[in-house]
Tab-separated table of C-alpha atoms and ligand atoms in Angstrom:
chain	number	residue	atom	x	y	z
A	14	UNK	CA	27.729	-7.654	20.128
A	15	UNK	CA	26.839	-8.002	16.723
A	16	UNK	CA	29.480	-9.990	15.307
A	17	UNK	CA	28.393	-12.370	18.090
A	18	UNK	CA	24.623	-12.272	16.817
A	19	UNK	CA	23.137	-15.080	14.433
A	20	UNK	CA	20.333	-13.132	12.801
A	21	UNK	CA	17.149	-15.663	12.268
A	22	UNK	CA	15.681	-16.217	8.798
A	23	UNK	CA	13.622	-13.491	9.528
A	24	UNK	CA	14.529	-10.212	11.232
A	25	UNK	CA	11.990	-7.574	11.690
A	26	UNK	CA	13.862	-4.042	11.913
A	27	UNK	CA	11.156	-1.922	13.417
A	28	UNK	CA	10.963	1.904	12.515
A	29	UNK	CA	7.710	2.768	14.390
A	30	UNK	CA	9.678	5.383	16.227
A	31	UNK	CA	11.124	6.582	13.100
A	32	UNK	CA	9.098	6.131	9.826
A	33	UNK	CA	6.270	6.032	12.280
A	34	UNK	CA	6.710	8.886	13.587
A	35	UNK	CA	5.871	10.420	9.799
A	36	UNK	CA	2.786	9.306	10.125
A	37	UNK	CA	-0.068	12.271	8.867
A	38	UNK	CA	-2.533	10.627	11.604
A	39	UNK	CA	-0.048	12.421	14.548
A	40	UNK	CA	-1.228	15.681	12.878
A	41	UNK	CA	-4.882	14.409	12.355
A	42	UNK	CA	-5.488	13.195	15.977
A	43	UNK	CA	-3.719	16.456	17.286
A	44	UNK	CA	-0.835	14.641	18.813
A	45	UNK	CA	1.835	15.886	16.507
A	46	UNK	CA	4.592	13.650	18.145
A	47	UNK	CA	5.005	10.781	20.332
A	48	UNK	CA	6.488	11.867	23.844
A	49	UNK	CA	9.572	10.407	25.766
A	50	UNK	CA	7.225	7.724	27.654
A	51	UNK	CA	5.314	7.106	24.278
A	52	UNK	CA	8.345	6.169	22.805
A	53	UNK	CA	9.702	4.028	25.776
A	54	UNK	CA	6.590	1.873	26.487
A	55	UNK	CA	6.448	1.415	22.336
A	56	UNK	CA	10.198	0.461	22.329
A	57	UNK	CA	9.733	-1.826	25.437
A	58	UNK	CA	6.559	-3.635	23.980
A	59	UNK	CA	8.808	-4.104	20.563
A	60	UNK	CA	11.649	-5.182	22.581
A	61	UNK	CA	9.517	-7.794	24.618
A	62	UNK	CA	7.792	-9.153	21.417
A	63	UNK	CA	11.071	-9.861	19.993
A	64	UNK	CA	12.156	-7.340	17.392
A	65	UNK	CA	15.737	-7.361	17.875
A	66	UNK	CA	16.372	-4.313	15.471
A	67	UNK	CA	15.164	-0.906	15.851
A	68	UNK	CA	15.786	2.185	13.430
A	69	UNK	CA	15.349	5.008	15.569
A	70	UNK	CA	15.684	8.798	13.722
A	71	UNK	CA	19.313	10.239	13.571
A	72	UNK	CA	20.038	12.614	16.536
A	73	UNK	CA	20.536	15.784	13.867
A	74	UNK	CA	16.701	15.394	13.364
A	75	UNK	CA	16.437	17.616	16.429
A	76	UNK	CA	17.164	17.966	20.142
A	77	UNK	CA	14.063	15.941	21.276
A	78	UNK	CA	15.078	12.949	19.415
A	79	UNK	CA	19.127	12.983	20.313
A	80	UNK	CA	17.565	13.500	23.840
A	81	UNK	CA	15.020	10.781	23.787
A	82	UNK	CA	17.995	8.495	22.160
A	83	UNK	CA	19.265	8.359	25.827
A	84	UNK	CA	16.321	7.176	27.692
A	85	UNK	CA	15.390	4.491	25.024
A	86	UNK	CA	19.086	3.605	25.216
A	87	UNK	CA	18.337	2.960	29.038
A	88	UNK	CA	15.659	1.268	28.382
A	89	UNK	CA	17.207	-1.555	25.587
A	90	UNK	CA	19.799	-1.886	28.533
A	91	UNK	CA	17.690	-2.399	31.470
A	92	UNK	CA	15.796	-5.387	29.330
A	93	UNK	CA	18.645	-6.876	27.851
A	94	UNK	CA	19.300	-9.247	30.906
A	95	UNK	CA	15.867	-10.947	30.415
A	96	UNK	CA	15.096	-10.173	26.670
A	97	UNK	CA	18.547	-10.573	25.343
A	98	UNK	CA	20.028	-7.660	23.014
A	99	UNK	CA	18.907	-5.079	20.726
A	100	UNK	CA	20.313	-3.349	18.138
A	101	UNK	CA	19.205	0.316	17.613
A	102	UNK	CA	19.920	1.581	14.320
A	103	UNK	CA	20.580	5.209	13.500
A	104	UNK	CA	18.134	6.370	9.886
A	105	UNK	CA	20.919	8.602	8.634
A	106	UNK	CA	22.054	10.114	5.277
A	107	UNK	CA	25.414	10.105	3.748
A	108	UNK	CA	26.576	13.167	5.351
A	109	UNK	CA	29.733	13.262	7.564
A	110	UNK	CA	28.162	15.301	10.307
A	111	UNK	CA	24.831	13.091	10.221
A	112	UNK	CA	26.822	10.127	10.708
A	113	UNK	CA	29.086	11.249	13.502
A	114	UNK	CA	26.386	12.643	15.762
A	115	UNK	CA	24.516	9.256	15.655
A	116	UNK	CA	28.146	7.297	15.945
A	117	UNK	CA	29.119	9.495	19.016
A	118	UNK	CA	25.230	9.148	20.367
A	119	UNK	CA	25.965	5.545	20.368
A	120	UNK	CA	24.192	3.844	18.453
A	121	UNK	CA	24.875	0.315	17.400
A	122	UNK	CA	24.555	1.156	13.925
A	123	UNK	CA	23.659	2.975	11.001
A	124	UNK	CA	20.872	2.733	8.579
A	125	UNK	CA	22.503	4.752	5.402
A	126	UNK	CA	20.352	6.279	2.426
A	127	UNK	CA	21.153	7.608	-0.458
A	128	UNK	CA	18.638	8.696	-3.376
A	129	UNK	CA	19.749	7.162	-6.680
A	130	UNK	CA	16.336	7.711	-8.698
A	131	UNK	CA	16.421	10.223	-11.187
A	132	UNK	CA	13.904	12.242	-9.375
A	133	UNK	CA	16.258	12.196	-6.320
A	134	UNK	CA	19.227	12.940	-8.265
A	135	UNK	CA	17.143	15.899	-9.968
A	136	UNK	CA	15.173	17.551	-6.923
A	137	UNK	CA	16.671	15.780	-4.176
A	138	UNK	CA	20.413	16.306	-3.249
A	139	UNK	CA	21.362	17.220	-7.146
A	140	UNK	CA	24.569	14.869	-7.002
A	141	UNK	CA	25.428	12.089	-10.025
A	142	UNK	CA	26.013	8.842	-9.421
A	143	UNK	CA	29.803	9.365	-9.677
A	144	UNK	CA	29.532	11.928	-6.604
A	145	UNK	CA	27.081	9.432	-5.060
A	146	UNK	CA	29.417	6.428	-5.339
A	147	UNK	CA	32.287	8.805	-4.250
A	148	UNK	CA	30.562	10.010	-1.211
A	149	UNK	CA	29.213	6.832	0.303
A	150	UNK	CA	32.296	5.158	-0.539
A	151	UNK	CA	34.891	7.852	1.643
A	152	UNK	CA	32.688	7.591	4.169
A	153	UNK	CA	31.889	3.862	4.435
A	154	UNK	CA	35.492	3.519	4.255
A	155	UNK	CA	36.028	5.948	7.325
A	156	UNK	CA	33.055	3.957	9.540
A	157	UNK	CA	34.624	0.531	8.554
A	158	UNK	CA	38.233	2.185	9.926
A	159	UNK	CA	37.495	3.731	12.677
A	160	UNK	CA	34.013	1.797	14.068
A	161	UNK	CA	34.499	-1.623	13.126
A	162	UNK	CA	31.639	-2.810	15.178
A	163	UNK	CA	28.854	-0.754	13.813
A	164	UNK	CA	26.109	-2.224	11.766
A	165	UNK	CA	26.153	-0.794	8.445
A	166	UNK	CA	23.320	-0.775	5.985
A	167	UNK	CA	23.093	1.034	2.504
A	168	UNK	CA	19.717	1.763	0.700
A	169	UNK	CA	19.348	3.305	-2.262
A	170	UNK	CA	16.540	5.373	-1.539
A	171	UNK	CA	13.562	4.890	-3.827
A	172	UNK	CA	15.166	1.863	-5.609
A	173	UNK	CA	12.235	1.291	-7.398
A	174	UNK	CA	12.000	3.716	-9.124
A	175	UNK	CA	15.952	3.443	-10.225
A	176	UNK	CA	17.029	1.464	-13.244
A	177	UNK	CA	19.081	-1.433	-12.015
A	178	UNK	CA	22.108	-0.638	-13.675
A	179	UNK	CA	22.145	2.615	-11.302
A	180	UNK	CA	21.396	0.663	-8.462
A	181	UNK	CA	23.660	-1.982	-9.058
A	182	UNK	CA	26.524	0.579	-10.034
A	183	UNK	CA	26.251	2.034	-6.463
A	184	UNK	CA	26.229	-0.993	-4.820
A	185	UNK	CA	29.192	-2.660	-6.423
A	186	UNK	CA	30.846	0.109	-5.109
A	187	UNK	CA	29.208	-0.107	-1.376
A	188	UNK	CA	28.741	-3.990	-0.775
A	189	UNK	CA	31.960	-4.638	0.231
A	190	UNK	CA	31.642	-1.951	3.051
A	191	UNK	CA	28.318	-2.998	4.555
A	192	UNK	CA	26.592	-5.927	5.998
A	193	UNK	CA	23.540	-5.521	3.893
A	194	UNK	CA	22.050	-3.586	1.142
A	195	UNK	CA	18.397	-2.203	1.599
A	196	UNK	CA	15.556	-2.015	-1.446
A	197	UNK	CA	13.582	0.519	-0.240
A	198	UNK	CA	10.134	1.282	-2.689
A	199	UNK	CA	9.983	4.484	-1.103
A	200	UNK	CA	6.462	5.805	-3.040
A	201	UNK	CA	5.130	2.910	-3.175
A	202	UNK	CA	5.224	1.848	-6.925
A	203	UNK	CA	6.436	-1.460	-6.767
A	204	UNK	CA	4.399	-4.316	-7.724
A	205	UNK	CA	5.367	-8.149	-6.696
A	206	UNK	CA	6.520	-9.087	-9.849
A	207	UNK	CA	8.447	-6.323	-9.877
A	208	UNK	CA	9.335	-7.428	-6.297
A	209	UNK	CA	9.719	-10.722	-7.010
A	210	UNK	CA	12.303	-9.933	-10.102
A	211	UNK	CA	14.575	-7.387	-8.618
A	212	UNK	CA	15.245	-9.511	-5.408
A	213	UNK	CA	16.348	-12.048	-7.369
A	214	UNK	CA	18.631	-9.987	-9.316
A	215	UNK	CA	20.544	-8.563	-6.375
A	216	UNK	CA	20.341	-11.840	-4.614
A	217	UNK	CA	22.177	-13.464	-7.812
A	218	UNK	CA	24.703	-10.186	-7.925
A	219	UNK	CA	25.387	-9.770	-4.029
A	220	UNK	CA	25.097	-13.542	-2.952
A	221	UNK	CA	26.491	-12.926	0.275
A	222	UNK	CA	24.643	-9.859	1.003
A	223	UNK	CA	21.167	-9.776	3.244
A	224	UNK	CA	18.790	-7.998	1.595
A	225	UNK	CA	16.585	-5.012	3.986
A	226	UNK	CA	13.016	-3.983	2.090
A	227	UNK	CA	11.028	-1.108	3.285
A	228	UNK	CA	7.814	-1.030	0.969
A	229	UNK	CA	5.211	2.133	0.722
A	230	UNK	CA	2.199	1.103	0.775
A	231	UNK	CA	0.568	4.457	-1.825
A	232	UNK	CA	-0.955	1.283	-3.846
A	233	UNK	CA	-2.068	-0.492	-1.303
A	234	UNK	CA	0.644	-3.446	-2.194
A	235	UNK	CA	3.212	-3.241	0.756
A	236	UNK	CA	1.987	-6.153	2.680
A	237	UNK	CA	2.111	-8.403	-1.022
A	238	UNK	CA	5.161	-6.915	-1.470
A	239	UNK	CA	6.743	-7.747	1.531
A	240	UNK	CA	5.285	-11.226	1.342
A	241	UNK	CA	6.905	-11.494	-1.821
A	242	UNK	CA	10.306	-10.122	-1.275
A	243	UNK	CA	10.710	-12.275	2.205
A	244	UNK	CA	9.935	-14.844	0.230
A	245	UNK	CA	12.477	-14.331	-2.964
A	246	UNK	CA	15.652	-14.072	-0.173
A	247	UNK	CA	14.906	-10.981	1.670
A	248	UNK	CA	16.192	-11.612	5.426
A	249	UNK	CA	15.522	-7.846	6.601
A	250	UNK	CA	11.887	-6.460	6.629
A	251	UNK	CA	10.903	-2.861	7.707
A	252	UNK	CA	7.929	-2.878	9.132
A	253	UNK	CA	5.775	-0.483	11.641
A	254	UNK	CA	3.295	-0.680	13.911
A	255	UNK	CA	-0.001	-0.173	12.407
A	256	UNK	CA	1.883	0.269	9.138
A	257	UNK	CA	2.112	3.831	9.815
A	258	UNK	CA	4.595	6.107	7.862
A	259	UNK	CA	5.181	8.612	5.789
A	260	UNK	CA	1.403	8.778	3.251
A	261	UNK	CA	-0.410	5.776	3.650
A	262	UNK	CA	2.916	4.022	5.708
A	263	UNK	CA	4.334	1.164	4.980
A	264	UNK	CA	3.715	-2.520	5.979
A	265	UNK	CA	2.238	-3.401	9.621
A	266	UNK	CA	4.809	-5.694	11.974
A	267	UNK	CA	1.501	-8.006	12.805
A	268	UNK	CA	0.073	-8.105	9.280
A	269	UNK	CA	3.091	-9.493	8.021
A	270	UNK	CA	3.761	-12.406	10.962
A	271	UNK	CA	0.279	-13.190	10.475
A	272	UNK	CA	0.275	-14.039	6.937
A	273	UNK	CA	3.673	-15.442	7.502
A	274	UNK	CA	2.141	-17.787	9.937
A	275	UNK	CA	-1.239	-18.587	8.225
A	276	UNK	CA	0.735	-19.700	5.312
A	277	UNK	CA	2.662	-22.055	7.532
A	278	UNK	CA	5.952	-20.148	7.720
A	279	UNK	CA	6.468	-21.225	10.976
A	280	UNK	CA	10.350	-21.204	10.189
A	281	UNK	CA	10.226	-17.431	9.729
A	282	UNK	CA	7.673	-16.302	12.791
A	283	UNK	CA	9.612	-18.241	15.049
A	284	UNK	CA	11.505	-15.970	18.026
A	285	UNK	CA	8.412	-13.251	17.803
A	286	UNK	CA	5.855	-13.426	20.585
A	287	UNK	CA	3.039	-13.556	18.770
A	288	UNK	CA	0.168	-13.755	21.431
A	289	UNK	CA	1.593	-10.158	21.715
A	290	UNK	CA	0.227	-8.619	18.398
A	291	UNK	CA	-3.031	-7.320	19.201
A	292	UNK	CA	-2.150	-6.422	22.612
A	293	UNK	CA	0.342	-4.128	20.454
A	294	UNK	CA	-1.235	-2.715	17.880
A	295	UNK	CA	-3.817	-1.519	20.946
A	296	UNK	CA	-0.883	0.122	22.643
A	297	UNK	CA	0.268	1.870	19.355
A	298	UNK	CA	-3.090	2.856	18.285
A	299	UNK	CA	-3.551	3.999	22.199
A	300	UNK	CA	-0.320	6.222	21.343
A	301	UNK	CA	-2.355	7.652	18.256
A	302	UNK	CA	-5.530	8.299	20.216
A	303	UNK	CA	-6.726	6.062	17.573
A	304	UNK	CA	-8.531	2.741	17.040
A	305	UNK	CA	-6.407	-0.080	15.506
A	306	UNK	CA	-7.296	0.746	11.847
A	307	UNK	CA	-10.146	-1.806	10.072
A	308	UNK	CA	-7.371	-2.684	7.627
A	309	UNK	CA	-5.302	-3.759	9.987
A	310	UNK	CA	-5.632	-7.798	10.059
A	311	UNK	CA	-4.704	-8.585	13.835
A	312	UNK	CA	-7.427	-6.657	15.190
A	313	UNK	CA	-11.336	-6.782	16.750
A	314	UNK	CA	-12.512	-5.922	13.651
A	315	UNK	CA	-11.747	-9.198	12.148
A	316	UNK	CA	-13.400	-11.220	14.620
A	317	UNK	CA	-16.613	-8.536	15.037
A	318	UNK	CA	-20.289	-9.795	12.858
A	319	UNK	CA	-22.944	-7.068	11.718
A	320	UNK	CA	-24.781	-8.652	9.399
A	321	UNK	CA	-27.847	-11.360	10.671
A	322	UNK	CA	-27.244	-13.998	8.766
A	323	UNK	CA	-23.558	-14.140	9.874
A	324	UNK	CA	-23.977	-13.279	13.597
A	325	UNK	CA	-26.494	-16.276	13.404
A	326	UNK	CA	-24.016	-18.399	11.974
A	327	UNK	CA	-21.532	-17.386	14.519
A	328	UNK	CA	-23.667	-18.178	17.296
A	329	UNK	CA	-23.821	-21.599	16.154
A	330	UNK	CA	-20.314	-21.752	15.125
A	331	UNK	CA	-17.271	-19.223	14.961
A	332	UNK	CA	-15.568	-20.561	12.431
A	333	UNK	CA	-18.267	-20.295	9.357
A	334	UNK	CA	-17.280	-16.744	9.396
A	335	UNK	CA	-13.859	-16.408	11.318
A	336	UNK	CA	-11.434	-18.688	9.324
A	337	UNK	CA	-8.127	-17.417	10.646
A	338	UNK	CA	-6.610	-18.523	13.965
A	339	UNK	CA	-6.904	-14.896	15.640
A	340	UNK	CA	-6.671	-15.808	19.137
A	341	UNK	CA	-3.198	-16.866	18.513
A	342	UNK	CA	-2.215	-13.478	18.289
A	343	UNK	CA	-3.630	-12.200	20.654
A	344	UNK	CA	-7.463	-11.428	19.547
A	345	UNK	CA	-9.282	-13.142	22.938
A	346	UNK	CA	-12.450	-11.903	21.992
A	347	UNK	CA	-15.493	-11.588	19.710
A	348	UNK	CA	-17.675	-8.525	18.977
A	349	UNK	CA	-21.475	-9.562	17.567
A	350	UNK	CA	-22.978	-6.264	17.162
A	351	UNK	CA	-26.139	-5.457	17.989
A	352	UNK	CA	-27.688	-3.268	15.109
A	353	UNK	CA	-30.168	-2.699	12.672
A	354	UNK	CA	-28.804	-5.971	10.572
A	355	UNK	CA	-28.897	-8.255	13.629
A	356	UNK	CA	-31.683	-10.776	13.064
A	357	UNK	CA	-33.374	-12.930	15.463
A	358	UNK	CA	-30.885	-15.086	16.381
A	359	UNK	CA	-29.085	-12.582	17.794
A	360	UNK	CA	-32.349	-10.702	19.344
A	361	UNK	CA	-33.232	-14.360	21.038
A	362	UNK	CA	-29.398	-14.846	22.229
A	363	UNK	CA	-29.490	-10.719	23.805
A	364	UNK	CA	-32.664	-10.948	25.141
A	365	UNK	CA	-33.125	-14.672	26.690
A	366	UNK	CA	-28.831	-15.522	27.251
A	367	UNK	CA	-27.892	-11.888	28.968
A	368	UNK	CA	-30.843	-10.128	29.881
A	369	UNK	CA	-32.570	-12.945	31.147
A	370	UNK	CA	-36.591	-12.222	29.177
A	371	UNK	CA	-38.089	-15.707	28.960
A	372	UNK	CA	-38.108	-15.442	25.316
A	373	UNK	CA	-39.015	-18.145	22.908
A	374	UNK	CA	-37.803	-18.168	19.570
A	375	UNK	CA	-41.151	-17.379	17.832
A	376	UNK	CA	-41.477	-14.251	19.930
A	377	UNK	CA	-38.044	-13.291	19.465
A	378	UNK	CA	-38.838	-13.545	15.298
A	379	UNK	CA	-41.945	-11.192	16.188
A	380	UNK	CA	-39.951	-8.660	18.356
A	381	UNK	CA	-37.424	-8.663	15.419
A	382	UNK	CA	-39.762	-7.649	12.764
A	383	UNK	CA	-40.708	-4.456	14.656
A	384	UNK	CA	-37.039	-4.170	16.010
A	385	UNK	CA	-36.170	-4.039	11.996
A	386	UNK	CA	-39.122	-1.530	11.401
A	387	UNK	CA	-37.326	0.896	13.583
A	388	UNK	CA	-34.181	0.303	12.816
A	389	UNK	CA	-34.165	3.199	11.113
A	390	UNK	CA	-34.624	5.359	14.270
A	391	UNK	CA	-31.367	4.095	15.515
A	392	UNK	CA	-29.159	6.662	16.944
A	393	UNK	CA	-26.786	7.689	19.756
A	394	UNK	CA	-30.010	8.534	21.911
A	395	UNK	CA	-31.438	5.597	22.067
A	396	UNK	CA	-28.902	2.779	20.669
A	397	UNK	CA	-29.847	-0.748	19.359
A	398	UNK	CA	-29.714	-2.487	22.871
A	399	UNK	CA	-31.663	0.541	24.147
A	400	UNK	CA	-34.665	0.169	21.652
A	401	UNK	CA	-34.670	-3.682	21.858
A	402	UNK	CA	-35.180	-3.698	25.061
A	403	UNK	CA	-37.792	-0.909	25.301
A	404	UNK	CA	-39.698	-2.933	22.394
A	405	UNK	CA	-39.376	-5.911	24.904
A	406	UNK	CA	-40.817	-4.298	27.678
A	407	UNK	CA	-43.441	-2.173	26.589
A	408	UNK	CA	-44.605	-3.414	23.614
A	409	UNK	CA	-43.859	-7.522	24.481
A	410	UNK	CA	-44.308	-7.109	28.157
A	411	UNK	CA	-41.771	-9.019	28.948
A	412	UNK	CA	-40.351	-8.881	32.178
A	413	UNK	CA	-36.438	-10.494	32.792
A	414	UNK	CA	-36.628	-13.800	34.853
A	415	UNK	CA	-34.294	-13.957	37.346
A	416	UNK	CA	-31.245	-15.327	36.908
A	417	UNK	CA	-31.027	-18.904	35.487
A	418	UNK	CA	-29.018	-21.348	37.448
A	419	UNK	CA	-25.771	-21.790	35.706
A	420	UNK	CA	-25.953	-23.810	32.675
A	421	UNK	CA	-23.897	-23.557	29.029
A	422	UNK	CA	-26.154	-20.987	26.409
A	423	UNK	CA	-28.156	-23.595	24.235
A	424	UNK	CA	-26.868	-21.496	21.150
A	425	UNK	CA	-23.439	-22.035	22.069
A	426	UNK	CA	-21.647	-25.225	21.549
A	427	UNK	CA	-18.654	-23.705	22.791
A	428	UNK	CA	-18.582	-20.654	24.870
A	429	UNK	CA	-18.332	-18.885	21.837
A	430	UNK	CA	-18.316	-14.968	23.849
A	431	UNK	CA	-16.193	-13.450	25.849
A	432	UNK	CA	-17.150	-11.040	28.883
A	433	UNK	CA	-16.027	-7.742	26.636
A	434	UNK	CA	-18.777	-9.332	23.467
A	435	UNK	CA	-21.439	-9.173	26.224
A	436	UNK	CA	-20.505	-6.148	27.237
A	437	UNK	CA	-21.011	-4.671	23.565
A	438	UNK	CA	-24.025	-7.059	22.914
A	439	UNK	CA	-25.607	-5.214	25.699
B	13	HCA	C1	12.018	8.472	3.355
B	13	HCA	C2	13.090	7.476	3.448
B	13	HCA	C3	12.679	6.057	3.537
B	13	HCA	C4	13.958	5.338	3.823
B	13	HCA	C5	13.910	3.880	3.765
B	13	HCA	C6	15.217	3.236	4.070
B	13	HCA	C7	12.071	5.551	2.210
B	13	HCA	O1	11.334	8.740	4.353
B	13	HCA	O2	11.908	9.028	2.294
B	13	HCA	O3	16.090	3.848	4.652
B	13	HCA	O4	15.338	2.056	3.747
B	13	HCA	O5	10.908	5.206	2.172
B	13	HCA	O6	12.810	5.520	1.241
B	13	HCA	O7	11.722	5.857	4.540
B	14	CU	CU1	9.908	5.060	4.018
């Protein structure tokens, strides 16, 4: 199966169900781990947008994992027919009995770390690179032998962090025996030029080697990073959804296709169902019991306006404060908040365009001024829409007209909101 693939400039190897799975927000939402189903509808989703590899954790993590290894096996099989292959990838150490549990669990291959840092090599697993190089060597040697069609990766774990002579010590020793070499910044130093430098380096040294990066994201630089090493050579990108991992995670599957794509690297999206990312992220943040985070690009967020001079602006036209092409991945709506910052372009658009009040636009200035004067009093017992529409009534007496025969919102050039932004406005 593999020999047969042809991997495309870009190949996403997804490790939501492993790295993910370290994810601190498990423990804060009080869902600890993701269950069997979790894990299948996650793996399906991936599967359907395209991700072709999938790191899954080793079965010697524990029982639930070597057990759920079989029903997400099932599942890669039953899509296969319509979605074509996927690989799923074993996250293993160099141990012998590691690596045979996940070899006789069948997987179709093995993601292989090894510390080489000095901090791994002093509080880690204690070996020196000698023992390291001897190690990964007898037993790359052994998997080559005996399962010659397993795909084989070797990462120096934290890489960063390991002067390159280490790191290029071990993997003169390893590159013959794998079919690519990972860079993983596994705290999260790295900066782009760093990035940038070292990719090069081990491009010029292992020319026929894909490279595999996996970059923390502790200073907030995975995303750059990963920008930056995809494009210096790297061919192999870890990536989660949500970004979430071990700390802060690591870099977020959409956030990286959507820069990708914004920059006009259509070459490199191409084969990932983009359309697909928000819907996503919603399903893995619905795994989470979370919200898709604010910092997560493909998301509501980016297409929801507080403030009143940009929600009237909005109104008028989208684009004077939404400058990225959202709804291609997936983003179908708007959010306009109403809220203490709305001014009275929104007030006019909520009160005339959805609650029907024949309104005029010097009233709705009025009924903003006092709107703003309570603002203040805003809270879950009587929200925004709540008060406005009190104000409205009691203090405007304003009473809704009924329904206007259809006609396009004078506001709206284009039908700038969707039914869920009404919903919200309301
Ligand atoms: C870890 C390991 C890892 C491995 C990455 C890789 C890291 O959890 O410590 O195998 O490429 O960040 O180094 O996630
Ligand atoms: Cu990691």
């Amino acid at each position: 199966m593999w020999q047969r693939y042809r991997p495309r400039p870009l190949e996403i190897v997804d490790t939501t169900l492993r790295e993910g799975q370290q994810t601190p927000l498990l423990h804060d939402h009080g869902k600890y781990f993701l269950t069997t189903e979790d894990k299948r509808d996650l793996l399906a989703a991936l599967i359907r947008y395209g991700v072709k590899f999938i790191e899954l954790f080793a079965p010697v993590v524990g029982p639930r994992e070597a057990e759920d290894f079989v029903a997400l096996r099932q599942v890669r099989d039953e899509l296969a027919p319509q979605y074509g292959y996927t690989f799923l990838l074993a996250h293993v150490r160099c141990h012998p009995r590691d690596v045979e549990a996940a070899v006789a669990a069948g997987f179709n291959g093995l993601n292989l770390y090894f510390g080489i840092s000095p901090q791994s090599r002093a509080f880690n697993h204690r070996k020196d690179t000698e023992t390291i190089i001897y190690q990964s060597r007898a037993l790359l040697e052994d998997l080559r032998r005996e399962h010659p069609h397993l795909v084989l990766r070797f990462s120096g774990e934290d890489a960063f962090r390991t002067p390159l002579e280490d790191l290029f010590q071990v993997y003169d020793a390893v590159a013959p025996l794998v079919d690519r070499l990972g860079l993983p910044d596994t705290v999260g130093t790295a900066t782009p030029t760093q990035v940038a430098k070292r990719i090069q380096a081990l491009r010029a040294r292992y020319p026929d080697l894909p490279l595999e990066v996996h970059f923390h994201d502790d200073r907030g630089l995975a995303l750059v990073n990963t920008l930056t090493a995809v494009r210096a050579g790297a061919q192999y990108v870890n990536t989660t959804l949500l970004g979430i991992g071990e700390r802060s995670g690591i870099t977020s599957m959409t956030a990286l296709l959507f820069n990708l794509f914004v920059d006009g690297d259509y070459d490199l999206v191409d084969g990932y169902r983009l359309r697909a990312s928000y819907p996503i992220n919603v399903l893995a943040a619905d795994k989470l019991r979370c919200l898709v985070p604010a910092k997560e690009p493909v998301s509501l967020t980016n297409r929801t306006h507080t403030a009143g001079v940009h929600q009237g602006a909005v109104l008028r036209h989208p684009t004077t404060y939404e400058a990225h092409p959202l709804e291609l991945f997936g983003v179908d709506e708007r959010e306009i908040l109403l809220g203490p910052l709305s001014g009275w372009n929104v007030v006019h658009y909520f009160l005339r365009e959805i609650h029907g009040f024949p309104v005029d636009e010097a009233t709705a200035r009025e009924i903003t001024v006092r709107f703003k004067a309570l603002a203040s009093r805003i809270s879950g017992d009587e929200p925004p829409a709540q008060l406005l529409l009190r104000l409205a009534r009691e203090e405007f007496h304003l009473t809704p007209a009924p329904p206007p025969p259809p006609q396009a919102p004078r506001l709206l050039p284009p039908p700038a909101l969707g039914p869920r932004v009404q919903e919200r406005i309301q």
